[in-house]
Tab-separated table of C-alpha atoms and ligand atoms in Angstrom:
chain	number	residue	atom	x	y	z
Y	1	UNK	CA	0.000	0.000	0.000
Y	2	UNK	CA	1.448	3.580	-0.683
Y	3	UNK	CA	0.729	5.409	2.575
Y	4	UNK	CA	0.946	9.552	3.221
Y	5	UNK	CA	1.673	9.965	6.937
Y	6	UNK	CA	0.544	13.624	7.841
Y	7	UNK	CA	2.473	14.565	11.243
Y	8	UNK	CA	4.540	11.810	10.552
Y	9	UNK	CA	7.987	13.165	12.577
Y	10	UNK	CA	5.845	13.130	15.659
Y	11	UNK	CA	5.397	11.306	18.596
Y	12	UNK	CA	2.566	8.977	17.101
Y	13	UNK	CA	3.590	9.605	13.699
Y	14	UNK	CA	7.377	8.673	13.660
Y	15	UNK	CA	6.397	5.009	15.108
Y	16	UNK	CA	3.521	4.718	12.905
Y	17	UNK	CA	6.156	5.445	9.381
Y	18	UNK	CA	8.428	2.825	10.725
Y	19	UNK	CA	6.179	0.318	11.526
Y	20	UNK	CA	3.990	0.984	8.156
Y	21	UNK	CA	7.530	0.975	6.224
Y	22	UNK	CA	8.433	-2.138	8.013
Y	23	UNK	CA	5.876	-3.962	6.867
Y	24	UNK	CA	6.603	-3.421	2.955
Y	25	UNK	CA	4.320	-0.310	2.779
Y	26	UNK	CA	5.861	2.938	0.746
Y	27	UNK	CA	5.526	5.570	3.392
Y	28	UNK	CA	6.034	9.093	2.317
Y	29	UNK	CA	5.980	11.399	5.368
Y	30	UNK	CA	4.627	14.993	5.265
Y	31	UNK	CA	5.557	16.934	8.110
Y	32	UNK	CA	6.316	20.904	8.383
Y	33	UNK	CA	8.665	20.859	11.766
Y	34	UNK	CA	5.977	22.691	13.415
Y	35	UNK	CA	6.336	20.916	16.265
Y	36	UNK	CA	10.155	20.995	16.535
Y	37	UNK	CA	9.378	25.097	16.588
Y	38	UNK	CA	7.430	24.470	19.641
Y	39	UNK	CA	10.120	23.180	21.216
Y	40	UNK	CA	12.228	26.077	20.344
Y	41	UNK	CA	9.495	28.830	21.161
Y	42	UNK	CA	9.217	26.537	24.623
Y	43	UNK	CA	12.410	26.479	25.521
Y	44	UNK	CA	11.834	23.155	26.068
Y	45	UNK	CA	12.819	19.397	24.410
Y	46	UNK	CA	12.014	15.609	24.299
Y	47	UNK	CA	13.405	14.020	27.564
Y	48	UNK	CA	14.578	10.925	24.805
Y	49	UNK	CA	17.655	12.576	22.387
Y	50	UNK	CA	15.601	12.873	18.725
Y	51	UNK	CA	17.533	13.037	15.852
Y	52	UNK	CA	16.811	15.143	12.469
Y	53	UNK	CA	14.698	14.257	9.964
Y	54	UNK	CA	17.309	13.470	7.224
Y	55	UNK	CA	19.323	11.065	10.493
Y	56	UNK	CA	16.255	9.432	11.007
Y	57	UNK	CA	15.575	8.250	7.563
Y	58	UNK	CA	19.099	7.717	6.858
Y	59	UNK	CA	19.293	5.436	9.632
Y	60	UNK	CA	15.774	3.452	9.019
Y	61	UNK	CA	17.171	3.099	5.401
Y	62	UNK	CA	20.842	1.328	6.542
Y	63	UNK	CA	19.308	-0.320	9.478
Y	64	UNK	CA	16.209	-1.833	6.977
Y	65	UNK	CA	16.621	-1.595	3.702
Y	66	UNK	CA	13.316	0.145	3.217
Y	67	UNK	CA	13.296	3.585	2.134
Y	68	UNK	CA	10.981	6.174	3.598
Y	69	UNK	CA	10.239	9.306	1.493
Y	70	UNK	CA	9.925	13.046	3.065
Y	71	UNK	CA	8.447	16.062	2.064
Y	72	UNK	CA	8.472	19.213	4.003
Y	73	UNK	CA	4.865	21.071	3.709
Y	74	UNK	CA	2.395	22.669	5.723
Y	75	UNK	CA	-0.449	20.931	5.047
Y	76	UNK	CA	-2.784	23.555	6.658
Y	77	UNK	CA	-0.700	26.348	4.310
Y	78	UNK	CA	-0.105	24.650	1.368
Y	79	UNK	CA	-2.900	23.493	-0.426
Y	80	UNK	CA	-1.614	23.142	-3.982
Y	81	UNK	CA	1.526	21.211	-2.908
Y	82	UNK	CA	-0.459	18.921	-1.038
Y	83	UNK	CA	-2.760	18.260	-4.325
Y	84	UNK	CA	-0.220	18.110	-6.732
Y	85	UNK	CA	1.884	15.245	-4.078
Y	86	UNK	CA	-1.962	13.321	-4.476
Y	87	UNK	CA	-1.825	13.943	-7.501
Y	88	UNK	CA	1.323	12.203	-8.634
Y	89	UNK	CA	2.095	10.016	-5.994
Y	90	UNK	CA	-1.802	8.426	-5.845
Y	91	UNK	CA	-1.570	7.078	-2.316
Y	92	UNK	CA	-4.207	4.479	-1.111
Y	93	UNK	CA	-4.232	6.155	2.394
Y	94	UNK	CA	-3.404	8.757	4.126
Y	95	UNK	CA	-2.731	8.915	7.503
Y	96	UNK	CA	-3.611	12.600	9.715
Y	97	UNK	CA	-1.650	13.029	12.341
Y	98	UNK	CA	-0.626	16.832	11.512
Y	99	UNK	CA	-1.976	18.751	13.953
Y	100	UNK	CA	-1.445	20.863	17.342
Y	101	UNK	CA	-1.929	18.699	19.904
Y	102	UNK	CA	-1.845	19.929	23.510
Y	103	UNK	CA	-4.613	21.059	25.090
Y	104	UNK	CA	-2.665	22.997	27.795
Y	105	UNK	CA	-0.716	24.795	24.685
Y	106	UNK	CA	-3.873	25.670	23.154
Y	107	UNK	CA	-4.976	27.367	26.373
Y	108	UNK	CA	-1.828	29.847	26.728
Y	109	UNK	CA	-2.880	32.874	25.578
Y	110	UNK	CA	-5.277	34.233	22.537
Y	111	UNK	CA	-2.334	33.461	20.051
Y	112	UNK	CA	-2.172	29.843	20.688
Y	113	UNK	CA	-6.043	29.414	20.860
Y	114	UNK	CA	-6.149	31.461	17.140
Y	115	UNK	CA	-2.902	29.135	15.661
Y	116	UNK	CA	-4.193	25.958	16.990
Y	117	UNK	CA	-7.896	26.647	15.117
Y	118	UNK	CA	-6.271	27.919	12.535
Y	119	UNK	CA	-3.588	24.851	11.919
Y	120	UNK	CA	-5.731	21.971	12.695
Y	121	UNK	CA	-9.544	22.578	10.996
Y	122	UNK	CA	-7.428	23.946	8.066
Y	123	UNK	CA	-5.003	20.881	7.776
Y	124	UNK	CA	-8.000	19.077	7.882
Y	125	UNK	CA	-10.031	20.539	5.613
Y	126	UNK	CA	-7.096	20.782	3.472
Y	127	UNK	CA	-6.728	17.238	2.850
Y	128	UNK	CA	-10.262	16.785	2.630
Y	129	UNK	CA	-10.836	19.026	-0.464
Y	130	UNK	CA	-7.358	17.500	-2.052
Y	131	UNK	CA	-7.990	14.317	-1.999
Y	132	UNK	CA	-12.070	15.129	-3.574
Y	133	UNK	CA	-10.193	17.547	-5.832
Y	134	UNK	CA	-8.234	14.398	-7.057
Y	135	UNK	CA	-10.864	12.272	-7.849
Y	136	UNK	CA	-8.629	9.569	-6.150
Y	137	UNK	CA	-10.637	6.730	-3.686
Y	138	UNK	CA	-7.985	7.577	-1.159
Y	139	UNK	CA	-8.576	6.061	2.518
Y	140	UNK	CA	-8.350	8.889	4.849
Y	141	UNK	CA	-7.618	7.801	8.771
Y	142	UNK	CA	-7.739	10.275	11.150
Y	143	UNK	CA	-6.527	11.161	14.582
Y	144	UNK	CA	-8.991	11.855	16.916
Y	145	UNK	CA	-9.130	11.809	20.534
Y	146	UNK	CA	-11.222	10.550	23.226
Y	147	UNK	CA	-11.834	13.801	24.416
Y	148	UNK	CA	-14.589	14.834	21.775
Y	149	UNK	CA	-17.218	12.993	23.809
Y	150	UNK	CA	-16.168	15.436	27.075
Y	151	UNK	CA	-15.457	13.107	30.423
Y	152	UNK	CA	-18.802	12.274	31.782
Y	153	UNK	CA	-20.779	9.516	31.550
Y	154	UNK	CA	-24.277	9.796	30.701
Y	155	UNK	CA	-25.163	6.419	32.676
Y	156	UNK	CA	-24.014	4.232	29.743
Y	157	UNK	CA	-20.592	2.835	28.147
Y	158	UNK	CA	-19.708	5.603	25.575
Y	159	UNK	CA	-20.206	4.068	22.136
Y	160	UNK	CA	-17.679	4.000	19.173
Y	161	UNK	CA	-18.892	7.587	17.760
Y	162	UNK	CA	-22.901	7.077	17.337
Y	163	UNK	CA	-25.034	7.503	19.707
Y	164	UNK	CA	-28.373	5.408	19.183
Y	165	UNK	CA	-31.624	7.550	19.528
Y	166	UNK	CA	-35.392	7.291	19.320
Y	167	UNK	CA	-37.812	10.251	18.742
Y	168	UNK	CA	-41.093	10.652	18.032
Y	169	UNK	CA	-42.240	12.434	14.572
Y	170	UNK	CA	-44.705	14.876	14.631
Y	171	UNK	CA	-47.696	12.690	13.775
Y	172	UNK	CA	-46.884	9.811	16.827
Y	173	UNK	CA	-44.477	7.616	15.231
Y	174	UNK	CA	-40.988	6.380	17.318
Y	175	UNK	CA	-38.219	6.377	14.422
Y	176	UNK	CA	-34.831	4.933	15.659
Y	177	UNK	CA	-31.728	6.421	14.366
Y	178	UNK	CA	-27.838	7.365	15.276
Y	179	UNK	CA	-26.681	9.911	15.443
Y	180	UNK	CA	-22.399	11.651	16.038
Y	181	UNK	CA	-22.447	11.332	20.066
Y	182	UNK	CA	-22.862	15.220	21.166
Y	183	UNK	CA	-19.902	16.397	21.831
Y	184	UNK	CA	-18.485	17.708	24.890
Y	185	UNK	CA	-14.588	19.830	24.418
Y	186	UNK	CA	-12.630	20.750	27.338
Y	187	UNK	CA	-10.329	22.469	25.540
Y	188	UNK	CA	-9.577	25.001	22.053
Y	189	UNK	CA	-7.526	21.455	20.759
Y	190	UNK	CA	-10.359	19.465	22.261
Y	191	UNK	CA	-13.392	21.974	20.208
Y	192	UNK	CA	-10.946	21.611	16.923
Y	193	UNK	CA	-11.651	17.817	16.935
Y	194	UNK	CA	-14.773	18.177	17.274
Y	195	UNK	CA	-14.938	20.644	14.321
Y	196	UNK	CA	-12.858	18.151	12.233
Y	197	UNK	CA	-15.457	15.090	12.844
Y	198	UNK	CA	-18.013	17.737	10.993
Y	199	UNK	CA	-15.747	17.587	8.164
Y	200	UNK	CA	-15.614	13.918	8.187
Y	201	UNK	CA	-19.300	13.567	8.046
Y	202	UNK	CA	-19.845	16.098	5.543
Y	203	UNK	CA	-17.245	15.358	3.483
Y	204	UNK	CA	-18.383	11.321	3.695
Y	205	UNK	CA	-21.981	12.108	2.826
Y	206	UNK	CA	-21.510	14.495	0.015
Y	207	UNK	CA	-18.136	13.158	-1.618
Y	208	UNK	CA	-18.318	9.949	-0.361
Y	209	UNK	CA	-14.766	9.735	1.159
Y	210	UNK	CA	-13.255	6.915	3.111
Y	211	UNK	CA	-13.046	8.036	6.385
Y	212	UNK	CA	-11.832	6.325	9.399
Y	213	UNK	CA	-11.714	8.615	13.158
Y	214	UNK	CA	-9.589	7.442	15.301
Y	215	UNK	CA	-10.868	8.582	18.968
Y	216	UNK	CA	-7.600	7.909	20.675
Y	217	UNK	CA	-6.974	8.235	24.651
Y	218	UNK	CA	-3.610	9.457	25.752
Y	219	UNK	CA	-0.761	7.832	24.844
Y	220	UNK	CA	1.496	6.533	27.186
Y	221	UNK	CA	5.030	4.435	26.250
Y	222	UNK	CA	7.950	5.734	24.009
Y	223	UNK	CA	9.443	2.595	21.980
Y	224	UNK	CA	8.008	0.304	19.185
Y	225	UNK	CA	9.982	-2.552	18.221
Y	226	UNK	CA	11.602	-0.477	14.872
Y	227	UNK	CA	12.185	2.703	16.815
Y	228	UNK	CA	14.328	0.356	19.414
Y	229	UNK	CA	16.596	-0.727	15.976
Y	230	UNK	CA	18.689	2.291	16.683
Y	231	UNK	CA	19.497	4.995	18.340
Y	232	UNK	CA	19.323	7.448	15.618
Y	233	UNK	CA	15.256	6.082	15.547
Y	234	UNK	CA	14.125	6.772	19.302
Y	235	UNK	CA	11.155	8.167	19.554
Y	236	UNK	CA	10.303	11.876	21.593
Y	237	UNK	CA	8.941	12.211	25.097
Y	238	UNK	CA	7.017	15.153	26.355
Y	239	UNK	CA	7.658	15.594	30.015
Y	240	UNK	CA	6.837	19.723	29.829
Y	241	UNK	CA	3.834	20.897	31.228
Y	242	UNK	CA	2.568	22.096	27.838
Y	243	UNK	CA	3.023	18.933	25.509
Y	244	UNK	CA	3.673	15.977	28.768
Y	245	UNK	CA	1.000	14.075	29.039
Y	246	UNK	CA	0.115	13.175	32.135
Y	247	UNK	CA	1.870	9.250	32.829
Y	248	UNK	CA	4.908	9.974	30.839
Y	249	UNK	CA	5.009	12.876	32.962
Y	250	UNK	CA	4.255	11.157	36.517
Y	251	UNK	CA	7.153	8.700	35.402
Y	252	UNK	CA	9.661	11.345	34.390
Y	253	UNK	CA	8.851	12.929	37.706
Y	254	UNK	CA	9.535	9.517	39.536
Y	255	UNK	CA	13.044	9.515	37.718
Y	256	UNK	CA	14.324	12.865	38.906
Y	257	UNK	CA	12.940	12.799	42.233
Y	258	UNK	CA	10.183	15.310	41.624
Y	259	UNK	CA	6.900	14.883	43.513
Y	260	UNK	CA	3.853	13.231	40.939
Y	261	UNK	CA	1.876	16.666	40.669
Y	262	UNK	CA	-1.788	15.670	40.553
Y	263	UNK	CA	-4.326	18.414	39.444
Y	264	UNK	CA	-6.706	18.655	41.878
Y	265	UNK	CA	-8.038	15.589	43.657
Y	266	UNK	CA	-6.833	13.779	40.775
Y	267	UNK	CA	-10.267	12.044	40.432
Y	268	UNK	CA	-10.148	12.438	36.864
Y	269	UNK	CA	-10.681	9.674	34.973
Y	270	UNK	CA	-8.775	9.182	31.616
Y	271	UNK	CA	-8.867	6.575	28.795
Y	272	UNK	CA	-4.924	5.381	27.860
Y	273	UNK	CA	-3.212	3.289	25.209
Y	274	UNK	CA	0.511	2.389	25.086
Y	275	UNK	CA	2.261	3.626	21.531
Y	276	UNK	CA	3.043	0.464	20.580
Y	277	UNK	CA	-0.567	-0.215	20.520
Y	278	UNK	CA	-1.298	3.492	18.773
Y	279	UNK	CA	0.856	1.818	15.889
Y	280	UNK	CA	-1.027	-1.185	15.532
Y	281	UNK	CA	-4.586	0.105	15.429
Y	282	UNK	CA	-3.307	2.242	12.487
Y	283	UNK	CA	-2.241	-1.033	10.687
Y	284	UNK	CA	-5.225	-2.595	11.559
Y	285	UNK	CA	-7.110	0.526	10.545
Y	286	UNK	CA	-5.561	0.646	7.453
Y	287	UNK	CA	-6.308	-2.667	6.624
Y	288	UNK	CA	-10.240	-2.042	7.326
Y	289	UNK	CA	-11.563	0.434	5.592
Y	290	UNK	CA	-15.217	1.219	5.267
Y	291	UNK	CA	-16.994	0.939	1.890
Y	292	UNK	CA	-16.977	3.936	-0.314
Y	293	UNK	CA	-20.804	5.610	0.292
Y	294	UNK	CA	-20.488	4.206	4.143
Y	295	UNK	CA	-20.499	6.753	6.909
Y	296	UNK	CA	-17.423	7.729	8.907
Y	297	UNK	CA	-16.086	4.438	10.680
Y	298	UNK	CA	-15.135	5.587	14.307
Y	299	UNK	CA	-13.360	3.553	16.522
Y	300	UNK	CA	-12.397	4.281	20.079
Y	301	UNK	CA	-8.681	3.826	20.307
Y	302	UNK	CA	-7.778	3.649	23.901
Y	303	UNK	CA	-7.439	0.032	25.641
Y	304	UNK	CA	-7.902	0.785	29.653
Y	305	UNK	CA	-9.407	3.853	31.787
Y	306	UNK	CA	-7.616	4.704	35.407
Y	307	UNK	CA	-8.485	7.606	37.915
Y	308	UNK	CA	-5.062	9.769	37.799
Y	309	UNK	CA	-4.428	9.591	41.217
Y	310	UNK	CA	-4.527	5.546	41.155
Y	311	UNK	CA	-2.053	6.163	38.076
Y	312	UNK	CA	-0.067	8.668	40.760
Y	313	UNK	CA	-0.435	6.018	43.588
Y	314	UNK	CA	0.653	2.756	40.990
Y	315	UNK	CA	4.067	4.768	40.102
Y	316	UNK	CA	4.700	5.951	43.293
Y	317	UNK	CA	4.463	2.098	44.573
Y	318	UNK	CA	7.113	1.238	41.629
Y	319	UNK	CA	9.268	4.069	42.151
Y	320	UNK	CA	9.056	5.489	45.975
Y	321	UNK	CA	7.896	9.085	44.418
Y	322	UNK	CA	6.300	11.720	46.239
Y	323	UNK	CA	2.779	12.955	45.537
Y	324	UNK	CA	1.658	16.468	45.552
Y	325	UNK	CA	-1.986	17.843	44.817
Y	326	UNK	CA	-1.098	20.947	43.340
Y	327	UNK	CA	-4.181	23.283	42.131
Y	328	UNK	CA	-5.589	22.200	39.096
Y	329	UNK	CA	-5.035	24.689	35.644
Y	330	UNK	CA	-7.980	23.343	33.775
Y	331	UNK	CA	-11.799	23.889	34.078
Y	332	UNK	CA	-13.262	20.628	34.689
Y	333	UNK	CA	-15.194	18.268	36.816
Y	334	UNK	CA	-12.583	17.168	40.219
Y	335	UNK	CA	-14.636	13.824	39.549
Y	336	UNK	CA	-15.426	11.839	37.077
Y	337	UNK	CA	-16.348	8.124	35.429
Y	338	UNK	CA	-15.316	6.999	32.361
Y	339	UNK	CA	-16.631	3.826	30.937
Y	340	UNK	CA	-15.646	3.014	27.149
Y	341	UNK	CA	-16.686	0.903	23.880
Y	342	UNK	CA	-13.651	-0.405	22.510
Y	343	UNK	CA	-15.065	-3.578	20.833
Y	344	UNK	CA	-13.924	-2.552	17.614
Y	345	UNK	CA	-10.201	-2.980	17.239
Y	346	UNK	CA	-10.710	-5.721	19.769
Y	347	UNK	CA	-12.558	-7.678	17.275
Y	348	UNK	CA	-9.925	-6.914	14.564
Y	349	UNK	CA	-7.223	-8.276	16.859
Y	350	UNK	CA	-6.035	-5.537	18.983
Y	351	UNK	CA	-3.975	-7.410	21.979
Y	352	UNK	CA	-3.361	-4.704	24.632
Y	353	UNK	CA	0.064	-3.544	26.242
Y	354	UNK	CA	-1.508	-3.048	29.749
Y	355	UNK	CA	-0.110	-0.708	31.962
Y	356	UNK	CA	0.794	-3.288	34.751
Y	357	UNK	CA	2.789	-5.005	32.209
Y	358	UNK	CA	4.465	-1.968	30.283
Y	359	UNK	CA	5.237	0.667	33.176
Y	360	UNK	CA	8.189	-0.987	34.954
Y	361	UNK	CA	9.719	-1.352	31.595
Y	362	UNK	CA	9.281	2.303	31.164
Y	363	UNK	CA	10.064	3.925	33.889
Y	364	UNK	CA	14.003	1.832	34.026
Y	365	UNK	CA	14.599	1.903	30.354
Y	366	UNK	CA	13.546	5.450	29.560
Y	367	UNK	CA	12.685	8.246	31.920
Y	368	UNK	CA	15.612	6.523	34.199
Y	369	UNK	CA	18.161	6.106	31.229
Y	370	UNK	CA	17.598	9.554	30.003
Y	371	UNK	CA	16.908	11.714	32.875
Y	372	UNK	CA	19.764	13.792	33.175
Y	373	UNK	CA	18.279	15.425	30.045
Y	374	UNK	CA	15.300	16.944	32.304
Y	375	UNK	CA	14.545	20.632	32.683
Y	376	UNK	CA	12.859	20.780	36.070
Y	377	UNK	CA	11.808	24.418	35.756
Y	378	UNK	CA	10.005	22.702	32.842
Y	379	UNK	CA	7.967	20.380	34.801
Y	380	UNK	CA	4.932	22.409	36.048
Y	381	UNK	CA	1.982	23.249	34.219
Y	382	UNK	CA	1.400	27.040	33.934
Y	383	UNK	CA	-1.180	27.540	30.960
Y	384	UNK	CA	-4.516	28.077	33.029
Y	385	UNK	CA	-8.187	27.578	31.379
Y	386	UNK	CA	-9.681	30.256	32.787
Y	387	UNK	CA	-8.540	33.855	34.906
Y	388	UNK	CA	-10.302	31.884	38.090
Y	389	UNK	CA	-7.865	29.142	37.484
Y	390	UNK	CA	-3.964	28.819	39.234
Y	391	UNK	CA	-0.873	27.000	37.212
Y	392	UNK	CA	-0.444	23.796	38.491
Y	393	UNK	CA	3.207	24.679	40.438
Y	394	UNK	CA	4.098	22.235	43.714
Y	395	UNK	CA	4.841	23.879	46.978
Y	396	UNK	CA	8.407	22.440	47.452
U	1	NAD	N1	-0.220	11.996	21.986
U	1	NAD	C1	-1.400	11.682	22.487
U	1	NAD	O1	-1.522	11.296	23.674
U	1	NAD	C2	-2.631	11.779	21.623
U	1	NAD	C3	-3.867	11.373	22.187
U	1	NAD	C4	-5.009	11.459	21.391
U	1	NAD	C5	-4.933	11.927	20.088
U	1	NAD	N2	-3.726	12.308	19.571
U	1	NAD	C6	-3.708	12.831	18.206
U	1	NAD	O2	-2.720	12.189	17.441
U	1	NAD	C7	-2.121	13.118	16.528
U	1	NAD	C8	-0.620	13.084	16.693
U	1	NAD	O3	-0.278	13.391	18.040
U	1	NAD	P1	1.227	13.422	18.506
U	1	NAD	O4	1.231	13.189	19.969
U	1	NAD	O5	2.036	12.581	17.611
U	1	NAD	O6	1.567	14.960	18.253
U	1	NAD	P2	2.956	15.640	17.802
U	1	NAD	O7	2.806	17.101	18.064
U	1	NAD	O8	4.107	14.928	18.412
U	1	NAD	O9	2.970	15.360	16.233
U	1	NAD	C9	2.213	16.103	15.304
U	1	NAD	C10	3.086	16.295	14.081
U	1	NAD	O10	2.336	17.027	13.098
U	1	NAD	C11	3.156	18.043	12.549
U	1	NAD	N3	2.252	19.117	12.098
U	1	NAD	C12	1.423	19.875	12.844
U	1	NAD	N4	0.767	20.757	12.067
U	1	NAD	C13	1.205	20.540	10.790
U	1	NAD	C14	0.912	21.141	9.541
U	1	NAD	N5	0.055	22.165	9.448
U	1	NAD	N6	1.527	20.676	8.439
U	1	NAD	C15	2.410	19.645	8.517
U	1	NAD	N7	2.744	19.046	9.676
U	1	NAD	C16	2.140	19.492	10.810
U	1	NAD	C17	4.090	18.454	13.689
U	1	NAD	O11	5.298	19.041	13.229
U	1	NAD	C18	4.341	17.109	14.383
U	1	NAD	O12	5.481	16.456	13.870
U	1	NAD	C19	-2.712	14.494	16.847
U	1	NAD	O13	-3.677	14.849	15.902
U	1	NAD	C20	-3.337	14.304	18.196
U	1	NAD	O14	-4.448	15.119	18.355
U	1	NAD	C21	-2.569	12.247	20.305
């Protein structure tokens, strides 16, 4: 299969080219650095030592044998250069991945609320009017995130994207149909998602696109089994209090003997999925498409839910860390439930890294191994939801 991978020098994206490429598939990776400028505008940097683009591929090339193809765009910029690639490459799929992805970024300030609407619903819709521009029956499969459906529960598992409903019509009758679960963002990255599914039903119904959304939990884990070939291939790891998300962070934390800072009570409940998994639902993804005239196929890409302050209390046990509750910088519930479908890639063969069986291994072989690269004036989360709200800064 020839395979586009939009975002493909991040953290889900990287693993995803190598693991597409390794199986025999012609990856061609469209990325615009964006994220690399982030780190510069940040001040901060992956914990784990990434190399550049043209190391990475150099490497995956003398390592493999396979060859993985790059071109540098801005897919939310530049429209024609993403057609004519469609054009003349003709992928089967492409793989979105290429947008702003921090919540807490997307909170800073007015800027970073404007760039991250800006980037992502125009990267989306981008590659939504290319590939119906080229005529081309191009499978698109898109990263979404849990997060669309908002963190309560309305009594009821939340389904894979539809929500079944009955009404009754204005002369008596009960009609059944489904209809996009409402969404519910807690964040300007969060409302962009839920913009982009919009897209994907519009664009499904009227062009009749192949569309698969992705609603992925946060992703915990750095390695994959290719990006462990080398050390020119590791993979990045957000431990700021921007782009960190929140285990990764909890088991940098435990590595340089900084407390676990837990927002609030830490009753917040969160769906998770380990990157090696991330990489295989995209396979298996890939290799399910739905039928051309179909609807948008969502899946829920997460494989287990955990309260953070059991996740707090589990790495503590491993590692001896501290705990602090430190105020909490978002606007959200202190408690919630969280109770998923995830029947879907289940049934296609997903077998789940669980977190009892993957942190140990994380903790010792990365945040451990590569600690000495931490910024700890780095570590707390400043970017605040609201005026009303504090940063999220430990008392020690
Ligand atoms: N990491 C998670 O825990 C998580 C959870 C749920 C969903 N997701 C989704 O998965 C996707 C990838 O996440 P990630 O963690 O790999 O993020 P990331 O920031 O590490 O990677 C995104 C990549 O896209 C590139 N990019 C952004 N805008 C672009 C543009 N306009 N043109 C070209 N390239 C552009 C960036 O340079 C970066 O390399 C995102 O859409 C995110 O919303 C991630």
């Amino acid at each position: 299969m020839k395979v586009f991978i939009l975002g493909g020098d991040g953290f889900c994206g990287w693993p995803t080219s190598l693991h597409l490429s390794n199986l025999a598939h012609e990856v061609t990776i469209i990325d615009n650095l964006s994220r690399r400028n982030i780190d510069n505008e940040l001040e901060a940097g992956s914990l784990t030592p990434i190399k550049p683009m043209g190391t990475r591929l150099k490497t995956w090339r003398e390592t493999t044998g396979h060859t993985i193809h790059y071109e540098r765009l801005d897919v939310a910029k530049n429209y024609h250069r993403l057609l004519t690639l469609i054009q003349d490459e003709k992928p089967d799929a492409i793989v979105h991945f290429a947008e702003q992805r921090a919540a807490p970024y997307s909170m800073k300030s007015s800027a970073h609320k404007r760039y991250t609407v800006d980037n992502n619903l125009n990267a989306t819709h981008n590659v939504l009017a290319a590939i119906t521009e080229s005529g081309l029956d191009i499978h698109l499969a898109h990263l979404g995130t849990m997060g669309v459906y908002g963190y309560g529960t309305a009594g009821m598992k939340i389904p894979e994207g539809y929500l079944p409903i009955e009404i009754t019509t204005d002369d008596g009758q009960r009609v059944r149909q489904e209809i996009l679960y409402p969404t519910n963002p807690g964040s300007i990255y969060h409302m962009t998602k839920t913009q982009d599914q919009l897209f994907f039903a519009y664009y499904a119904k009227n062009d009749h696109l192949r569309i698969s959304d992705l609603h992925q939990g946060i992703v915990w884990g750095t390695h994959t089994p290719e990006t462990q070939l080398d050390d020119n291939l590791i993979n990045r790891f957000d431990y700021d209090g921007d782009y960190g998300t929140v285990l990764n962070r909890f088991l940098m934390q435990a590595a340089v003997n900084y407390p676990l800072t837990i927002h609030g009570t830490g009753g917040q409940t969160r769906a998770f999925i380990h990157i090696r998994d991330t990489v295989r639902c995209i396979q298996l993804a890939l290799e399910n498409p739905p039928e051309r005239g179909n609807r948008v196929q969502i899946l829920n890409q997460m494989t287990e839910t955990h309260r953070i302050r059991d996740l707090a209390k589990l790495v503590a046990q491993i590692t001896g860390a501290e705990i602090a509750h430190v105020d909490n910088p978002r606007n959200e519930d202190s408690e919630n439930d969280l109770h998923v479908h995830n029947d879907l890639f289940l049934d296609l063969g997903l077998e789940p890294t669980t977190l009892q069986a993957g942190l140990l291994e994380e903790v010792t072989h990365t945040a451990k191994k590569y600690a000495h690269n931490a910024d700890k004036t780095k570590i707390p989360a400043t970017a605040t939801w609201t005026k009303r709200q504090k940063p999220g800064v430990p008392t020690v």
